[in-house]
């Protein structure tokens, strides 16, 4: 532990002109007294750490000293490629590895380039979770992430369904990759001969086995996820409704439900009639879901069929008329 801290202290001083004891203590998560002892130990080991006293004082390396201790460990190199996802790194337990990797890269750069990481962070930030929801980190995510990194077989219990209909089953999986979608974590894994997708928050128990699985190097995680996500979205659209939309309603349609389904329906629809409205057949999840989604378009959309949904819209319009009359 102390050796790693001493290396980090040298790299910090190598990447900056000087640092105060308070700054070093904050970075190393130790007391200022420990910083003083560590600086003494480095000096005795031949690392030219110089301490300047006074209010503007601090620690610095003398004579442009540079260490060669900048080689990246494997976990640090892998974490570095995810450094644009700080919340994801934290949730997977890789925050320390990413921090060490960035520090080593910064220490290896020329002095004129050492502000590159700060400059990039000021100009780009990726916020993965969706709006209007507070994401929760699944408790078992770090264990699953470790198994993904190490290609270890995962023995788990997985819950399907909700409430009284929920069931649990044992699974033995080859965990290929993790996906963070709108604040929700998913595991893409091989179960037997098939690749499947599992929600991380539905695992009730996981254990990484000692044995490793042989990874299929042709497996394409982004491509697999894109295909499964599109297939899942299509599988939800189990019924159809016929609607007439105005030009404005057509533009808003993509924001009320499945964007791809709306685009396809509009592409297949005939030209607008004399009143400027287009008639189209729209795939929807259910009539209840369609009612909630399409009602948001108000007078820009008219339900033509089925009659059951048209009646519900008629009743809603009458209630609104009565309310605002």
mmCIF file of C-alpha atoms in Angstrom:
data_model
loop_
_atom_site.group_PDB
_atom_site.id
_atom_site.type_symbol
_atom_site.label_atom_id
_atom_site.label_comp_id
_atom_site.label_asym_id
_atom_site.label_seq_id
_atom_site.Cartn_x
_atom_site.Cartn_y
_atom_site.Cartn_z
ATOM 1 C CA UNK A 1 0.000 0.000 0.000
ATOM 2 C CA UNK A 2 2.739 2.480 0.968
ATOM 3 C CA UNK A 3 4.854 1.645 -2.085
ATOM 4 C CA UNK A 4 1.922 2.438 -4.383
ATOM 5 C CA UNK A 5 1.343 5.683 -2.504
ATOM 6 C CA UNK A 6 5.008 6.714 -2.853
ATOM 7 C CA UNK A 7 4.897 6.035 -6.596
ATOM 8 C CA UNK A 8 1.729 8.098 -6.917
ATOM 9 C CA UNK A 9 3.363 10.936 -4.973
ATOM 10 C CA UNK A 10 6.345 10.968 -7.356
ATOM 11 C CA UNK A 11 4.034 10.964 -10.378
ATOM 12 C CA UNK A 12 1.980 13.824 -8.932
ATOM 13 C CA UNK A 13 5.095 15.924 -8.377
ATOM 14 C CA UNK A 14 6.394 14.989 -11.830
ATOM 15 C CA UNK A 15 3.195 16.167 -13.505
ATOM 16 C CA UNK A 16 3.083 19.560 -11.721
ATOM 17 C CA UNK A 17 5.655 22.243 -10.904
ATOM 18 C CA UNK A 18 4.955 22.036 -7.154
ATOM 19 C CA UNK A 19 2.286 20.915 -4.682
ATOM 20 C CA UNK A 20 1.534 21.893 -1.118
ATOM 21 C CA UNK A 21 1.345 19.338 1.665
ATOM 22 C CA UNK A 22 -2.413 19.906 1.833
ATOM 23 C CA UNK A 23 -2.826 19.250 -1.909
ATOM 24 C CA UNK A 24 -0.767 16.058 -1.722
ATOM 25 C CA UNK A 25 -2.669 14.888 1.354
ATOM 26 C CA UNK A 26 -5.975 15.378 -0.457
ATOM 27 C CA UNK A 27 -4.787 13.521 -3.580
ATOM 28 C CA UNK A 28 -3.250 10.642 -1.596
ATOM 29 C CA UNK A 29 -6.063 10.554 0.989
ATOM 30 C CA UNK A 30 -3.646 10.703 3.934
ATOM 31 C CA UNK A 31 -2.689 13.278 6.568
ATOM 32 C CA UNK A 32 -0.156 16.065 5.980
ATOM 33 C CA UNK A 33 2.088 14.391 8.552
ATOM 34 C CA UNK A 34 2.086 11.225 6.419
ATOM 35 C CA UNK A 35 2.997 13.349 3.386
ATOM 36 C CA UNK A 36 5.986 14.725 5.304
ATOM 37 C CA UNK A 37 7.125 11.207 6.234
ATOM 38 C CA UNK A 38 6.654 9.954 2.666
ATOM 39 C CA UNK A 39 8.675 12.865 1.256
ATOM 40 C CA UNK A 40 11.461 12.046 3.726
ATOM 41 C CA UNK A 41 11.382 8.384 2.651
ATOM 42 C CA UNK A 42 11.607 9.328 -1.032
ATOM 43 C CA UNK A 43 14.506 11.646 -0.367
ATOM 44 C CA UNK A 44 16.383 8.917 1.530
ATOM 45 C CA UNK A 45 15.724 6.558 -1.417
ATOM 46 C CA UNK A 46 17.431 8.973 -3.816
ATOM 47 C CA UNK A 47 14.385 10.730 -5.282
ATOM 48 C CA UNK A 48 15.203 14.480 -5.161
ATOM 49 C CA UNK A 49 12.091 15.764 -3.391
ATOM 50 C CA UNK A 50 12.644 19.325 -2.170
ATOM 51 C CA UNK A 51 10.491 20.943 0.527
ATOM 52 C CA UNK A 52 10.015 24.715 0.508
ATOM 53 C CA UNK A 53 8.802 26.216 3.753
ATOM 54 C CA UNK A 54 6.461 29.146 4.200
ATOM 55 C CA UNK A 55 2.937 30.059 3.112
ATOM 56 C CA UNK A 56 3.776 29.689 -0.593
ATOM 57 C CA UNK A 57 5.940 26.630 -0.017
ATOM 58 C CA UNK A 58 5.373 23.014 -0.871
ATOM 59 C CA UNK A 59 7.079 20.041 -2.478
ATOM 60 C CA UNK A 60 8.710 19.727 -5.876
ATOM 61 C CA UNK A 61 11.190 17.564 -7.746
ATOM 62 C CA UNK A 62 14.638 19.067 -8.229
ATOM 63 C CA UNK A 63 16.429 19.392 -11.538
ATOM 64 C CA UNK A 64 13.722 18.127 -13.864
ATOM 65 C CA UNK A 65 13.827 14.668 -12.290
ATOM 66 C CA UNK A 66 11.694 12.144 -14.165
ATOM 67 C CA UNK A 67 10.826 8.617 -13.126
ATOM 68 C CA UNK A 68 10.313 5.743 -15.535
ATOM 69 C CA UNK A 69 7.508 4.356 -13.392
ATOM 70 C CA UNK A 70 4.897 5.352 -15.960
ATOM 71 C CA UNK A 71 4.078 1.963 -17.495
ATOM 72 C CA UNK A 72 0.369 1.196 -17.455
ATOM 73 C CA UNK A 73 -0.918 -1.942 -15.776
ATOM 74 C CA UNK A 74 -3.543 -3.868 -17.753
ATOM 75 C CA UNK A 75 -6.494 -2.766 -15.617
ATOM 76 C CA UNK A 76 -5.291 0.837 -15.802
ATOM 77 C CA UNK A 77 -4.965 0.697 -19.604
ATOM 78 C CA UNK A 78 -8.454 -0.803 -19.957
ATOM 79 C CA UNK A 79 -9.948 1.744 -17.563
ATOM 80 C CA UNK A 80 -8.296 4.578 -19.477
ATOM 81 C CA UNK A 81 -10.450 3.831 -22.517
ATOM 82 C CA UNK A 82 -13.535 4.304 -20.317
ATOM 83 C CA UNK A 83 -12.338 7.529 -18.707
ATOM 84 C CA UNK A 84 -15.085 9.506 -20.454
ATOM 85 C CA UNK A 85 -17.625 7.601 -18.334
ATOM 86 C CA UNK A 86 -16.771 8.626 -14.752
ATOM 87 C CA UNK A 87 -20.026 7.381 -13.237
ATOM 88 C CA UNK A 88 -19.720 4.019 -15.013
ATOM 89 C CA UNK A 89 -16.125 3.610 -13.812
ATOM 90 C CA UNK A 90 -17.189 4.366 -10.262
ATOM 91 C CA UNK A 91 -20.069 1.883 -10.372
ATOM 92 C CA UNK A 92 -17.848 -0.889 -11.765
ATOM 93 C CA UNK A 93 -15.172 -0.260 -9.131
ATOM 94 C CA UNK A 94 -12.592 0.999 -11.654
ATOM 95 C CA UNK A 95 -12.304 4.612 -10.507
ATOM 96 C CA UNK A 96 -8.907 4.128 -8.798
ATOM 97 C CA UNK A 97 -7.448 2.290 -11.799
ATOM 98 C CA UNK A 98 -8.597 5.048 -14.160
ATOM 99 C CA UNK A 99 -7.186 7.730 -11.873
ATOM 100 C CA UNK A 100 -3.805 5.977 -11.762
ATOM 101 C CA UNK A 101 -3.804 5.560 -15.548
ATOM 102 C CA UNK A 102 -4.566 9.240 -16.183
ATOM 103 C CA UNK A 103 -1.861 10.237 -13.723
ATOM 104 C CA UNK A 104 0.740 8.045 -15.433
ATOM 105 C CA UNK A 105 -0.166 9.391 -18.845
ATOM 106 C CA UNK A 106 -0.009 12.950 -17.547
ATOM 107 C CA UNK A 107 3.395 12.307 -15.965
ATOM 108 C CA UNK A 108 4.758 10.891 -19.229
ATOM 109 C CA UNK A 109 3.670 13.900 -21.313
ATOM 110 C CA UNK A 110 5.808 16.866 -22.119
ATOM 111 C CA UNK A 111 5.264 19.816 -19.761
ATOM 112 C CA UNK A 112 3.527 21.759 -22.538
ATOM 113 C CA UNK A 113 0.920 18.993 -22.921
ATOM 114 C CA UNK A 114 0.163 18.218 -19.289
ATOM 115 C CA UNK A 115 -2.996 20.283 -19.251
ATOM 116 C CA UNK A 116 -4.485 18.120 -22.046
ATOM 117 C CA UNK A 117 -6.580 15.997 -19.687
ATOM 118 C CA UNK A 118 -7.960 19.062 -17.891
ATOM 119 C CA UNK A 119 -8.611 20.808 -21.194
ATOM 120 C CA UNK A 120 -10.571 17.816 -22.520
ATOM 121 C CA UNK A 121 -12.573 17.429 -19.304
ATOM 122 C CA UNK A 122 -13.611 21.073 -19.511
ATOM 123 C CA UNK A 123 -14.970 20.571 -23.009
ATOM 124 C CA UNK A 124 -16.615 17.123 -22.949
ATOM 125 C CA UNK A 125 -18.724 15.254 -20.418
ATOM 126 C CA UNK A 126 -20.954 12.243 -20.994
ATOM 127 C CA UNK A 127 -23.999 11.925 -18.724
ATOM 128 C CA UNK A 128 -25.393 8.443 -19.387
ATOM 129 C CA UNK A 129 -28.528 8.235 -17.198
ATOM 130 C CA UNK A 130 -31.848 9.386 -18.596
ATOM 131 C CA UNK A 131 -33.785 12.451 -17.445
ATOM 132 C CA UNK A 132 -36.364 12.373 -14.666
ATOM 133 C CA UNK A 133 -34.997 9.246 -12.998
ATOM 134 C CA UNK A 134 -32.525 8.639 -10.224
ATOM 135 C CA UNK A 135 -30.244 5.770 -11.303
ATOM 136 C CA UNK A 136 -29.354 3.152 -8.712
ATOM 137 C CA UNK A 137 -26.096 1.218 -8.877
ATOM 138 C CA UNK A 138 -26.802 -2.546 -8.738
ATOM 139 C CA UNK A 139 -25.058 -3.976 -5.685
ATOM 140 C CA UNK A 140 -23.637 -6.942 -7.616
ATOM 141 C CA UNK A 141 -22.268 -4.892 -10.531
ATOM 142 C CA UNK A 142 -18.589 -4.790 -9.369
ATOM 143 C CA UNK A 143 -18.477 -8.603 -9.021
ATOM 144 C CA UNK A 144 -20.008 -9.057 -12.478
ATOM 145 C CA UNK A 145 -17.655 -6.438 -13.963
ATOM 146 C CA UNK A 146 -14.628 -8.285 -12.544
ATOM 147 C CA UNK A 147 -15.852 -11.519 -14.145
ATOM 148 C CA UNK A 148 -16.272 -9.717 -17.485
ATOM 149 C CA UNK A 149 -12.727 -8.306 -17.347
ATOM 150 C CA UNK A 150 -11.181 -11.664 -16.341
ATOM 151 C CA UNK A 151 -13.274 -13.911 -18.647
ATOM 152 C CA UNK A 152 -14.416 -15.916 -15.627
ATOM 153 C CA UNK A 153 -17.470 -18.162 -15.604
ATOM 154 C CA UNK A 154 -20.274 -16.574 -13.598
ATOM 155 C CA UNK A 155 -22.613 -18.631 -11.427
ATOM 156 C CA UNK A 156 -25.719 -16.659 -10.608
ATOM 157 C CA UNK A 157 -29.341 -16.613 -9.606
ATOM 158 C CA UNK A 158 -31.602 -14.502 -11.821
ATOM 159 C CA UNK A 159 -35.114 -13.212 -11.141
ATOM 160 C CA UNK A 160 -37.724 -13.107 -13.909
ATOM 161 C CA UNK A 161 -41.062 -11.348 -13.604
ATOM 162 C CA UNK A 162 -42.376 -9.163 -10.800
ATOM 163 C CA UNK A 163 -44.460 -9.494 -7.664
ATOM 164 C CA UNK A 164 -46.159 -12.824 -7.062
ATOM 165 C CA UNK A 165 -45.341 -13.931 -10.611
ATOM 166 C CA UNK A 166 -41.569 -13.583 -10.067
ATOM 167 C CA UNK A 167 -39.434 -16.711 -10.322
ATOM 168 C CA UNK A 168 -35.740 -17.364 -9.712
ATOM 169 C CA UNK A 169 -33.461 -19.740 -11.547
ATOM 170 C CA UNK A 170 -29.789 -20.686 -11.384
ATOM 171 C CA UNK A 171 -27.624 -19.636 -14.321
ATOM 172 C CA UNK A 172 -24.082 -20.485 -15.401
ATOM 173 C CA UNK A 173 -22.943 -17.753 -17.770
ATOM 174 C CA UNK A 174 -19.973 -16.688 -19.820
ATOM 175 C CA UNK A 175 -20.098 -12.907 -19.263
ATOM 176 C CA UNK A 176 -19.001 -11.214 -22.487
ATOM 177 C CA UNK A 177 -19.794 -7.541 -21.927
ATOM 178 C CA UNK A 178 -21.640 -4.832 -20.032
ATOM 179 C CA UNK A 179 -23.960 -2.209 -21.502
ATOM 180 C CA UNK A 180 -25.198 0.949 -19.778
ATOM 181 C CA UNK A 181 -28.468 2.061 -21.395
ATOM 182 C CA UNK A 182 -30.383 5.083 -20.044
ATOM 183 C CA UNK A 183 -29.012 4.526 -16.547
ATOM 184 C CA UNK A 184 -29.724 0.768 -16.506
ATOM 185 C CA UNK A 185 -26.930 -1.841 -16.591
ATOM 186 C CA UNK A 186 -27.220 -4.971 -18.731
ATOM 187 C CA UNK A 187 -25.017 -8.057 -19.080
ATOM 188 C CA UNK A 188 -24.536 -9.682 -22.472
ATOM 189 C CA UNK A 189 -23.590 -13.289 -21.790
ATOM 190 C CA UNK A 190 -23.447 -16.715 -23.372
ATOM 191 C CA UNK A 191 -25.759 -19.258 -21.752
ATOM 192 C CA UNK A 192 -25.013 -22.660 -23.265
ATOM 193 C CA UNK A 193 -24.755 -21.980 -26.999
ATOM 194 C CA UNK A 194 -26.927 -18.855 -27.024
ATOM 195 C CA UNK A 195 -26.113 -15.217 -26.328
ATOM 196 C CA UNK A 196 -28.638 -13.431 -24.126
ATOM 197 C CA UNK A 197 -29.166 -10.120 -22.325
ATOM 198 C CA UNK A 198 -29.739 -9.862 -18.567
ATOM 199 C CA UNK A 199 -30.610 -6.861 -16.422
ATOM 200 C CA UNK A 200 -27.971 -6.537 -13.714
ATOM 201 C CA UNK A 201 -30.478 -5.412 -11.074
ATOM 202 C CA UNK A 202 -32.357 -8.719 -11.455
ATOM 203 C CA UNK A 203 -29.432 -10.856 -10.314
ATOM 204 C CA UNK A 204 -30.016 -11.889 -6.704
ATOM 205 C CA UNK A 205 -26.691 -13.692 -6.228
ATOM 206 C CA UNK A 206 -23.489 -13.999 -8.268
ATOM 207 C CA UNK A 207 -20.181 -15.785 -7.841
ATOM 208 C CA UNK A 208 -17.190 -15.629 -10.157
ATOM 209 C CA UNK A 209 -15.779 -19.130 -10.585
ATOM 210 C CA UNK A 210 -12.071 -19.910 -10.741
ATOM 211 C CA UNK A 211 -12.311 -21.333 -14.252
ATOM 212 C CA UNK A 212 -12.223 -19.083 -17.289
ATOM 213 C CA UNK A 213 -14.255 -19.443 -20.461
ATOM 214 C CA UNK A 214 -12.835 -19.274 -23.963
ATOM 215 C CA UNK A 215 -14.025 -16.030 -25.520
ATOM 216 C CA UNK A 216 -15.333 -16.050 -29.079
ATOM 217 C CA UNK A 217 -13.178 -13.331 -30.621
ATOM 218 C CA UNK A 218 -15.721 -12.763 -33.399
ATOM 219 C CA UNK A 219 -18.346 -11.593 -30.887
ATOM 220 C CA UNK A 220 -19.180 -7.939 -31.581
ATOM 221 C CA UNK A 221 -20.684 -6.363 -28.453
ATOM 222 C CA UNK A 222 -21.961 -3.109 -30.080
ATOM 223 C CA UNK A 223 -23.433 -5.004 -33.013
ATOM 224 C CA UNK A 224 -25.036 -7.643 -30.783
ATOM 225 C CA UNK A 225 -26.571 -4.999 -28.525
ATOM 226 C CA UNK A 226 -27.896 -2.955 -31.442
ATOM 227 C CA UNK A 227 -29.581 -6.002 -32.969
ATOM 228 C CA UNK A 228 -31.068 -7.197 -29.656
ATOM 229 C CA UNK A 229 -32.237 -3.712 -28.667
ATOM 230 C CA UNK A 230 -34.001 -3.254 -32.009
ATOM 231 C CA UNK A 231 -35.529 -6.729 -31.766
ATOM 232 C CA UNK A 232 -36.747 -6.034 -28.216
ATOM 233 C CA UNK A 233 -38.300 -2.721 -29.255
ATOM 234 C CA UNK A 234 -40.116 -4.421 -32.151
ATOM 235 C CA UNK A 235 -41.352 -7.241 -29.903
ATOM 236 C CA UNK A 236 -43.158 -4.728 -27.687
ATOM 237 C CA UNK A 237 -45.275 -3.426 -30.580
ATOM 238 C CA UNK A 238 -47.999 -6.078 -30.506
ATOM 239 C CA UNK A 239 -50.947 -4.182 -31.980
ATOM 240 C CA UNK A 240 -51.728 -1.427 -34.491
ATOM 241 C CA UNK A 241 -53.815 1.731 -34.573
ATOM 242 C CA UNK A 242 -54.889 3.862 -37.530
ATOM 243 C CA UNK A 243 -54.537 7.610 -37.042
ATOM 244 C CA UNK A 244 -54.745 10.846 -39.028
ATOM 245 C CA UNK A 245 -52.090 13.420 -38.168
ATOM 246 C CA UNK A 246 -51.479 17.016 -39.129
ATOM 247 C CA UNK A 247 -48.078 18.183 -40.358
ATOM 248 C CA UNK A 248 -47.225 19.318 -36.844
ATOM 249 C CA UNK A 249 -48.509 16.053 -35.389
ATOM 250 C CA UNK A 250 -46.289 14.085 -37.785
ATOM 251 C CA UNK A 251 -43.238 15.971 -36.495
ATOM 252 C CA UNK A 252 -44.209 15.295 -32.871
ATOM 253 C CA UNK A 253 -45.082 11.641 -33.404
ATOM 254 C CA UNK A 254 -41.487 10.459 -32.934
ATOM 255 C CA UNK A 255 -41.433 11.867 -29.387
ATOM 256 C CA UNK A 256 -44.543 10.047 -28.175
ATOM 257 C CA UNK A 257 -43.513 6.421 -28.678
ATOM 258 C CA UNK A 258 -41.138 4.242 -30.670
ATOM 259 C CA UNK A 259 -39.157 6.560 -32.949
ATOM 260 C CA UNK A 260 -38.307 3.911 -35.563
ATOM 261 C CA UNK A 261 -41.895 2.680 -35.763
ATOM 262 C CA UNK A 262 -43.173 6.226 -36.204
ATOM 263 C CA UNK A 263 -40.635 6.943 -38.956
ATOM 264 C CA UNK A 264 -41.534 3.742 -40.818
ATOM 265 C CA UNK A 265 -45.277 4.449 -40.567
ATOM 266 C CA UNK A 266 -44.829 7.971 -41.909
ATOM 267 C CA UNK A 267 -42.634 6.727 -44.759
ATOM 268 C CA UNK A 268 -45.336 4.272 -45.857
ATOM 269 C CA UNK A 269 -48.247 6.704 -45.451
ATOM 270 C CA UNK A 270 -49.921 8.244 -48.527
ATOM 271 C CA UNK A 271 -49.706 11.933 -49.309
ATOM 272 C CA UNK A 272 -51.737 14.352 -47.115
ATOM 273 C CA UNK A 273 -55.394 14.867 -47.994
ATOM 274 C CA UNK A 274 -57.077 18.221 -48.712
ATOM 275 C CA UNK A 275 -57.112 19.002 -44.989
ATOM 276 C CA UNK A 276 -53.324 18.510 -44.753
ATOM 277 C CA UNK A 277 -53.610 15.354 -42.654
ATOM 278 C CA UNK A 278 -51.993 12.008 -43.392
ATOM 279 C CA UNK A 279 -53.537 8.633 -42.553
ATOM 280 C CA UNK A 280 -51.121 6.036 -41.258
ATOM 281 C CA UNK A 281 -51.017 2.689 -39.490
ATOM 282 C CA UNK A 282 -48.910 2.878 -36.354
ATOM 283 C CA UNK A 283 -47.552 -0.153 -34.406
ATOM 284 C CA UNK A 284 -48.032 0.294 -30.640
ATOM 285 C CA UNK A 285 -47.374 -1.704 -27.496
ATOM 286 C CA UNK A 286 -51.050 -1.847 -26.435
ATOM 287 C CA UNK A 287 -54.189 0.278 -26.623
ATOM 288 C CA UNK A 288 -53.623 1.480 -23.052
ATOM 289 C CA UNK A 289 -50.070 2.587 -23.879
ATOM 290 C CA UNK A 290 -51.209 4.154 -27.164
ATOM 291 C CA UNK A 291 -53.907 6.124 -25.306
ATOM 292 C CA UNK A 292 -51.359 7.664 -22.947
ATOM 293 C CA UNK A 293 -48.815 8.381 -25.686
ATOM 294 C CA UNK A 294 -51.041 9.688 -28.480
ATOM 295 C CA UNK A 295 -53.296 11.785 -26.266
ATOM 296 C CA UNK A 296 -50.294 14.077 -25.796
ATOM 297 C CA UNK A 297 -50.681 15.228 -29.428
ATOM 298 C CA UNK A 298 -54.119 16.682 -28.678
ATOM 299 C CA UNK A 299 -55.918 18.065 -31.761
ATOM 300 C CA UNK A 300 -52.925 17.285 -34.006
ATOM 301 C CA UNK A 301 -53.961 13.607 -34.095
ATOM 302 C CA UNK A 302 -57.266 11.818 -34.717
ATOM 303 C CA UNK A 303 -57.732 8.126 -33.939
ATOM 304 C CA UNK A 304 -59.557 6.338 -36.761
ATOM 305 C CA UNK A 305 -59.358 2.749 -35.516
ATOM 306 C CA UNK A 306 -59.857 0.642 -33.538
ATOM 307 C CA UNK A 307 -63.227 1.920 -32.401
ATOM 308 C CA UNK A 308 -62.438 1.125 -28.744
ATOM 309 C CA UNK A 309 -59.551 3.601 -28.731
ATOM 310 C CA UNK A 310 -61.516 6.197 -30.720
ATOM 311 C CA UNK A 311 -64.265 6.065 -28.078
ATOM 312 C CA UNK A 312 -61.723 6.669 -25.312
ATOM 313 C CA UNK A 313 -60.364 9.714 -27.172
ATOM 314 C CA UNK A 314 -63.912 10.990 -27.712
ATOM 315 C CA UNK A 315 -64.666 10.703 -24.017
ATOM 316 C CA UNK A 316 -61.418 12.453 -23.122
ATOM 317 C CA UNK A 317 -62.213 15.288 -25.542
ATOM 318 C CA UNK A 318 -65.701 15.694 -24.031
ATOM 319 C CA UNK A 319 -64.306 15.831 -20.508
ATOM 320 C CA UNK A 320 -61.759 18.445 -21.555
ATOM 321 C CA UNK A 321 -64.456 20.473 -23.283
ATOM 322 C CA UNK A 322 -66.601 20.339 -20.143
ATOM 323 C CA UNK A 323 -63.649 21.351 -17.987
ATOM 324 C CA UNK A 324 -62.585 24.346 -20.094
ATOM 325 C CA UNK A 325 -66.022 25.449 -21.297
#
